[in-house]
PDB file of N, CA and C in Angstrom:
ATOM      1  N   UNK N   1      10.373 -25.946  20.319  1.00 56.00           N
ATOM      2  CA  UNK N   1       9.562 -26.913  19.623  1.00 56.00           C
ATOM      3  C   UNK N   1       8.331 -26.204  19.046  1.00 56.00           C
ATOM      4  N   UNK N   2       7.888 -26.536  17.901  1.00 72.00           N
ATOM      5  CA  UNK N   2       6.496 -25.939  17.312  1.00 72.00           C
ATOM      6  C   UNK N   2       6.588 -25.211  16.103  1.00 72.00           C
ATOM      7  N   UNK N   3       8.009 -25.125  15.936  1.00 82.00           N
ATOM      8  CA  UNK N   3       8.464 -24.388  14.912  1.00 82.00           C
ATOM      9  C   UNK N   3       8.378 -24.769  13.754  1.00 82.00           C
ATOM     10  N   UNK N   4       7.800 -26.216  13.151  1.00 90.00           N
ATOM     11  CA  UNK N   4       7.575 -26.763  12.318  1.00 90.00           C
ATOM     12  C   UNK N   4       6.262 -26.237  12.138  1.00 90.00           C
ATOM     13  N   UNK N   5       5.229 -26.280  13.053  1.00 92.00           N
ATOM     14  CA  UNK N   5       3.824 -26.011  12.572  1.00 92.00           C
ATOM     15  C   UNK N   5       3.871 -24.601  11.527  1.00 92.00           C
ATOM     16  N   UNK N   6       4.572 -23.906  12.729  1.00 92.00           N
ATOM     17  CA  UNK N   6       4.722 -22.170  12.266  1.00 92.00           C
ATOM     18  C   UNK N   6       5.293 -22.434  10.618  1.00 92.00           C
ATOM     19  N   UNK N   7       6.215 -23.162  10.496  1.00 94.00           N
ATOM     20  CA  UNK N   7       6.819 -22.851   9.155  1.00 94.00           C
ATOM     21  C   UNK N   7       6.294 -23.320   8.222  1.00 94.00           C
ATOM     22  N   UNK N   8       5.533 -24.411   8.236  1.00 94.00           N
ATOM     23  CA  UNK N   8       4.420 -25.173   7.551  1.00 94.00           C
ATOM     24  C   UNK N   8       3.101 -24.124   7.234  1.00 94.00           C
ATOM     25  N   UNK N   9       2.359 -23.634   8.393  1.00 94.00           N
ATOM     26  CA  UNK N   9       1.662 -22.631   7.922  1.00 94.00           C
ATOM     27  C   UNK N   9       2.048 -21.265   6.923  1.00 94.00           C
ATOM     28  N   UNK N  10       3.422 -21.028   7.108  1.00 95.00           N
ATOM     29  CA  UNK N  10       3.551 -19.628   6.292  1.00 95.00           C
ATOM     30  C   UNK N  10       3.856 -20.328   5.051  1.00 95.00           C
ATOM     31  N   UNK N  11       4.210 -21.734   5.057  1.00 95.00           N
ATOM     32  CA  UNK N  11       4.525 -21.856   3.426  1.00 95.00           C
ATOM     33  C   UNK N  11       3.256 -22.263   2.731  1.00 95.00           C
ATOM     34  N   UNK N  12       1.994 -22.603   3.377  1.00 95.00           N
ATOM     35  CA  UNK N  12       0.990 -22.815   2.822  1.00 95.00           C
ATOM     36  C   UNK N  12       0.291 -21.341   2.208  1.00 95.00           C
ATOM     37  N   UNK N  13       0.265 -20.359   3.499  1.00 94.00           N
ATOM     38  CA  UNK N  13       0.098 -19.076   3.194  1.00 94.00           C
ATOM     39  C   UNK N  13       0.958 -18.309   2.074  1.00 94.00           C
ATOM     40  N   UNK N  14       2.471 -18.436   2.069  1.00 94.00           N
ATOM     41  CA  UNK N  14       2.967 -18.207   0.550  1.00 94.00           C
ATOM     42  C   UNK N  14       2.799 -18.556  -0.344  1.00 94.00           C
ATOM     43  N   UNK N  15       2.255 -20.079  -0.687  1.00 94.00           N
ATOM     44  CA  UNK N  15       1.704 -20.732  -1.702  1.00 94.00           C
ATOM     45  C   UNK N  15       0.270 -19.905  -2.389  1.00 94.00           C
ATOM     46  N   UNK N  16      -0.929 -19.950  -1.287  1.00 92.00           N
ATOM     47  CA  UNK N  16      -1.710 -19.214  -1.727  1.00 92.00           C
ATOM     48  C   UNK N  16      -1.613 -18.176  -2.227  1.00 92.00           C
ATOM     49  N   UNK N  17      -0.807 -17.061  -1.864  1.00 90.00           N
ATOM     50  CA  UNK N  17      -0.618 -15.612  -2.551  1.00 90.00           C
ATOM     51  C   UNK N  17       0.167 -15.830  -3.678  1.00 90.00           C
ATOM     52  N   UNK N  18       0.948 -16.733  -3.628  1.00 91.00           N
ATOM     53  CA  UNK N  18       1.913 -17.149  -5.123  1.00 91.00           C
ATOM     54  C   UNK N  18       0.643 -17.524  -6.477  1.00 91.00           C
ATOM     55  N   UNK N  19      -0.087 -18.472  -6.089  1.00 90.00           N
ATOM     56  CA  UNK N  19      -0.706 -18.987  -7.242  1.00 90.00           C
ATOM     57  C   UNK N  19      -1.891 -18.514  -7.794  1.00 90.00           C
ATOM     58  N   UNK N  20      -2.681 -17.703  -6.496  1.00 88.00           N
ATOM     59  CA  UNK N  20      -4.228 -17.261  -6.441  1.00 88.00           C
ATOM     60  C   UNK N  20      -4.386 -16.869  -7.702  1.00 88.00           C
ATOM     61  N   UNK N  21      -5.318 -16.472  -8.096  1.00 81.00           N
ATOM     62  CA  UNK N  21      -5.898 -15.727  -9.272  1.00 81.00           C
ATOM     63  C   UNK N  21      -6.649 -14.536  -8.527  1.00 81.00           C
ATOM     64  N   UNK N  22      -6.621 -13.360  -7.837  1.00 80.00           N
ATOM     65  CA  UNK N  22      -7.998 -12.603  -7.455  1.00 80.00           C
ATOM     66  C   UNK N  22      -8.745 -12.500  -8.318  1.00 80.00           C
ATOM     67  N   UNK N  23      -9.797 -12.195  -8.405  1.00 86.00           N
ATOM     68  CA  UNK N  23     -10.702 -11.577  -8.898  1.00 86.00           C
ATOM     69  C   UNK N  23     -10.473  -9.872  -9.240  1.00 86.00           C
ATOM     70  N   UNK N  24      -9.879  -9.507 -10.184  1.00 84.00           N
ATOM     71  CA  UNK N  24      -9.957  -8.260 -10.240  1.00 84.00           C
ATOM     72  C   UNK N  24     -11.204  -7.369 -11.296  1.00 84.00           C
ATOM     73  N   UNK N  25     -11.594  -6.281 -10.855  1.00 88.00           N
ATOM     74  CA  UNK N  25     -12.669  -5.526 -11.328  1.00 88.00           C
ATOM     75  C   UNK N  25     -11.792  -4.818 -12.646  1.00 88.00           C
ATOM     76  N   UNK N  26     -11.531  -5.026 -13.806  1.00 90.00           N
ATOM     77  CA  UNK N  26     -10.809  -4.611 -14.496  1.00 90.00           C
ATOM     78  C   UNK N  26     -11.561  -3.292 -15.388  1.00 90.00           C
ATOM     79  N   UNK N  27     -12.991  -3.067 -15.367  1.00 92.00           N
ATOM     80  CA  UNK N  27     -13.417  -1.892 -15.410  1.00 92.00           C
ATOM     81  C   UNK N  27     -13.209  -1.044 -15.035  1.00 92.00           C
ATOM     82  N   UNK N  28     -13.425  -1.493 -12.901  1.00 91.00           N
ATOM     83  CA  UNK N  28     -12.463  -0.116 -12.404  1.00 91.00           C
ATOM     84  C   UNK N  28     -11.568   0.142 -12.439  1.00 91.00           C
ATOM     85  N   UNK N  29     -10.865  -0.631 -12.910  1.00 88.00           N
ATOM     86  CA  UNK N  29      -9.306  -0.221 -12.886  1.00 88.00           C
ATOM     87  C   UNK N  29      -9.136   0.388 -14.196  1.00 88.00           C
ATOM     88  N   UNK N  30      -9.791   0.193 -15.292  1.00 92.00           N
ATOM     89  CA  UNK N  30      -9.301   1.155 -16.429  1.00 92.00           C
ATOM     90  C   UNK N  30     -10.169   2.505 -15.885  1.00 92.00           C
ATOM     91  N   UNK N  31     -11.546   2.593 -15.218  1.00 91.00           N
ATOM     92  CA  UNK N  31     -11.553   3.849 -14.913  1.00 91.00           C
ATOM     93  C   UNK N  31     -10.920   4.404 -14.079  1.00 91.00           C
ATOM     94  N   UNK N  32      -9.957   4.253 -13.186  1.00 91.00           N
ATOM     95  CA  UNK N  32      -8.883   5.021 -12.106  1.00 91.00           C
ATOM     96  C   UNK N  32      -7.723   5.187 -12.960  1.00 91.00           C
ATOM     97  N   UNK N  33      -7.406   4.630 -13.516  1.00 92.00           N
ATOM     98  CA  UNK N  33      -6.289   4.448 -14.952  1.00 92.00           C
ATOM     99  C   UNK N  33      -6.610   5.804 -15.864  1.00 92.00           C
ATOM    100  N   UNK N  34      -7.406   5.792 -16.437  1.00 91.00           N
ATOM    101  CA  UNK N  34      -7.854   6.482 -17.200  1.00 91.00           C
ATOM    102  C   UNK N  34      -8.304   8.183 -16.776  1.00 91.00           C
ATOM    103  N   UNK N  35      -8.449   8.080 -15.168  1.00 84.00           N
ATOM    104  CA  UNK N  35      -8.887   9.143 -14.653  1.00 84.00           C
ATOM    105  C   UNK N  35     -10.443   9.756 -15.314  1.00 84.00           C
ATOM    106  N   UNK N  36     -11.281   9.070 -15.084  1.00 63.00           N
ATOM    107  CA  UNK N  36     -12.299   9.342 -15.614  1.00 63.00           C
ATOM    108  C   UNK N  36     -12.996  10.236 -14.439  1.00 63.00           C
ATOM    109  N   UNK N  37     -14.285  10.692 -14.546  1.00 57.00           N
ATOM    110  CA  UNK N  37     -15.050  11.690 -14.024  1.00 57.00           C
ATOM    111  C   UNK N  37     -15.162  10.947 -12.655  1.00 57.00           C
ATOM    112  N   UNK N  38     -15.472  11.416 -11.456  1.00 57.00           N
ATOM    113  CA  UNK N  38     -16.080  11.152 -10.262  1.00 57.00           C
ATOM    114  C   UNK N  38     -14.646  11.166  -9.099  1.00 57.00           C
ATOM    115  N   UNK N  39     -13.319  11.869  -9.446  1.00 53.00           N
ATOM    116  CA  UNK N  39     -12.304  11.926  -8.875  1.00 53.00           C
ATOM    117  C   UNK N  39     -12.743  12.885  -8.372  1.00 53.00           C
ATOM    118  N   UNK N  40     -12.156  13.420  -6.853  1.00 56.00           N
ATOM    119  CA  UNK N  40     -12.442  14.162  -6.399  1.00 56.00           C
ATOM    120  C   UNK N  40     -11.387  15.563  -5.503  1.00 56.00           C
ATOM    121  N   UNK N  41     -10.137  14.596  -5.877  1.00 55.00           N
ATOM    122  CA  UNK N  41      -9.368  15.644  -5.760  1.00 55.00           C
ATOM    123  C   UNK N  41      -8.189  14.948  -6.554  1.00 55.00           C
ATOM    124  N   UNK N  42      -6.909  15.733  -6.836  1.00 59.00           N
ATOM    125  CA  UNK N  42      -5.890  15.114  -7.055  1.00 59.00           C
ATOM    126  C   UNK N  42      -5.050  14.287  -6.137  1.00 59.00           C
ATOM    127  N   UNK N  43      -4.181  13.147  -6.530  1.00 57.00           N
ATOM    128  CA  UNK N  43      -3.485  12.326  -6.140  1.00 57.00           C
ATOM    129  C   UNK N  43      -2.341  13.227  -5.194  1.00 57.00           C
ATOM    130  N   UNK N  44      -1.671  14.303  -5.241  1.00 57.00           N
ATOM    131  CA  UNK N  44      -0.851  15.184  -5.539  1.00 57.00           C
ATOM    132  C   UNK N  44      -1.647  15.999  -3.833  1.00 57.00           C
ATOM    133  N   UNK N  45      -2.948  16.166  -3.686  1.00 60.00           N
ATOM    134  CA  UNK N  45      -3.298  16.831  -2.493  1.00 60.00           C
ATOM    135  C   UNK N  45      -3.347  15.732  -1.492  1.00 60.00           C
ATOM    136  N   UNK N  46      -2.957  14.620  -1.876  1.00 60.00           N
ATOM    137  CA  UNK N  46      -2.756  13.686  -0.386  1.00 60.00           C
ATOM    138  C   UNK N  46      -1.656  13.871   0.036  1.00 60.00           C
ATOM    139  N   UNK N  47      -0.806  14.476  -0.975  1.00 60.00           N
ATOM    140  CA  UNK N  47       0.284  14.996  -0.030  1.00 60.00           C
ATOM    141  C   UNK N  47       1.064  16.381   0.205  1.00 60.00           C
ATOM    142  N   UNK N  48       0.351  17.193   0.265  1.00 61.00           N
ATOM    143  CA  UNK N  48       0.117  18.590   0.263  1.00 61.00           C
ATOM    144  C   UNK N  48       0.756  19.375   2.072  1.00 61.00           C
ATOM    145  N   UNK N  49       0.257  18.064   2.817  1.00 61.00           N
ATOM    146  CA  UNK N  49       0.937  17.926   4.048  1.00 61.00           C
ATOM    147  C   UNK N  49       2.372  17.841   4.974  1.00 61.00           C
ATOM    148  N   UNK N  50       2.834  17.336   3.688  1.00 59.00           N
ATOM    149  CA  UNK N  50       4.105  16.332   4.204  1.00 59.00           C
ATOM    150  C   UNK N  50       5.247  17.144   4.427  1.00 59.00           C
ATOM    151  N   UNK N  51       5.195  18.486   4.035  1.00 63.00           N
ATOM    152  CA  UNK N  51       5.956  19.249   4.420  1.00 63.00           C
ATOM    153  C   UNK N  51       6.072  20.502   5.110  1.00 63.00           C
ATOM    154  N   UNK N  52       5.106  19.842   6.317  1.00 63.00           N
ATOM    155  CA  UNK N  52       4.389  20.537   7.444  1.00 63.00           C
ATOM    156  C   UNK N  52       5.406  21.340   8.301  1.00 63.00           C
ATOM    157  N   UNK N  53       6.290  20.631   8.260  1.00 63.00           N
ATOM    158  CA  UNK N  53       7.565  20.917   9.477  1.00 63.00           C
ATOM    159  C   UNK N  53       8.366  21.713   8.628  1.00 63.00           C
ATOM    160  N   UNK N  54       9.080  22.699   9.172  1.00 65.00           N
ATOM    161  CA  UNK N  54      10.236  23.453   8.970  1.00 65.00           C
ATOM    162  C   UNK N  54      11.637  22.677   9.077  1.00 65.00           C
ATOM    163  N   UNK N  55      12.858  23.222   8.340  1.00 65.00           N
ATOM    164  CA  UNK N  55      14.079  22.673   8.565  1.00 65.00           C
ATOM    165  C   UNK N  55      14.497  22.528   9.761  1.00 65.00           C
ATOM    166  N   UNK N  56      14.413  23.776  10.546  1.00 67.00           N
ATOM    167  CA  UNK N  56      14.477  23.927  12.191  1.00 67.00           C
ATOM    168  C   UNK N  56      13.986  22.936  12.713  1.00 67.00           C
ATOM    169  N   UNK N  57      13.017  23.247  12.714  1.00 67.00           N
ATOM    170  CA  UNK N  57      11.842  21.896  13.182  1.00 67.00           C
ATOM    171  C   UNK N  57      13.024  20.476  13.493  1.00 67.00           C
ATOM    172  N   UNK N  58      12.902  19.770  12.168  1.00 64.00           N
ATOM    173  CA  UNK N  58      13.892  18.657  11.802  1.00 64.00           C
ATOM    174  C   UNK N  58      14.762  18.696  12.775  1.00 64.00           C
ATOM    175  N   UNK N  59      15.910  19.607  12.808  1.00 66.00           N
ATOM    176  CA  UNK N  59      16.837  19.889  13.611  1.00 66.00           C
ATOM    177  C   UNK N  59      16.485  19.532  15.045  1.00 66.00           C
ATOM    178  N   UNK N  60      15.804  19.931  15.675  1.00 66.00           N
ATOM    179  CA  UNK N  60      15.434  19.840  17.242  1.00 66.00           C
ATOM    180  C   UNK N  60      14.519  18.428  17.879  1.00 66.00           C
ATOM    181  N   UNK N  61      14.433  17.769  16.560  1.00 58.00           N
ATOM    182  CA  UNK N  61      13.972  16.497  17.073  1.00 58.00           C
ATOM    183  C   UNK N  61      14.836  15.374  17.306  1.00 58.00           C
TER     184      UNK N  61
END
């Protein structure tokens, strides 16, 4: 029992994200878009990491 409340709340909560309008900063977004000055590294060194592990490695896990 209660399972109505639960399902009632997430469809109110889907409703909201369906219709909202945010507020978006559309300045910043053409400056991240645009790549304008004040970046500080590339997109490209967040993942500079990811291939930390060796094939071996892989293997033994």
């Amino acid at each position: 029992m209660g399972r109505g409340r639960a399902k009632a709340k997430q469809t109110k909560v889907a409703r909201q994200l369906k219709y909202s309008t945010p507020n978006t900063d559309l300045d910043s977004l053409q400056r991240e878009l645009s790549g304008s000055a004040g970046q500080s590294h590339s997109p490209v060194d967040d993942w500079a990491d990811v291939d930390r592990y060796s094939e071996e490695e892989w293997r033994r896990a």
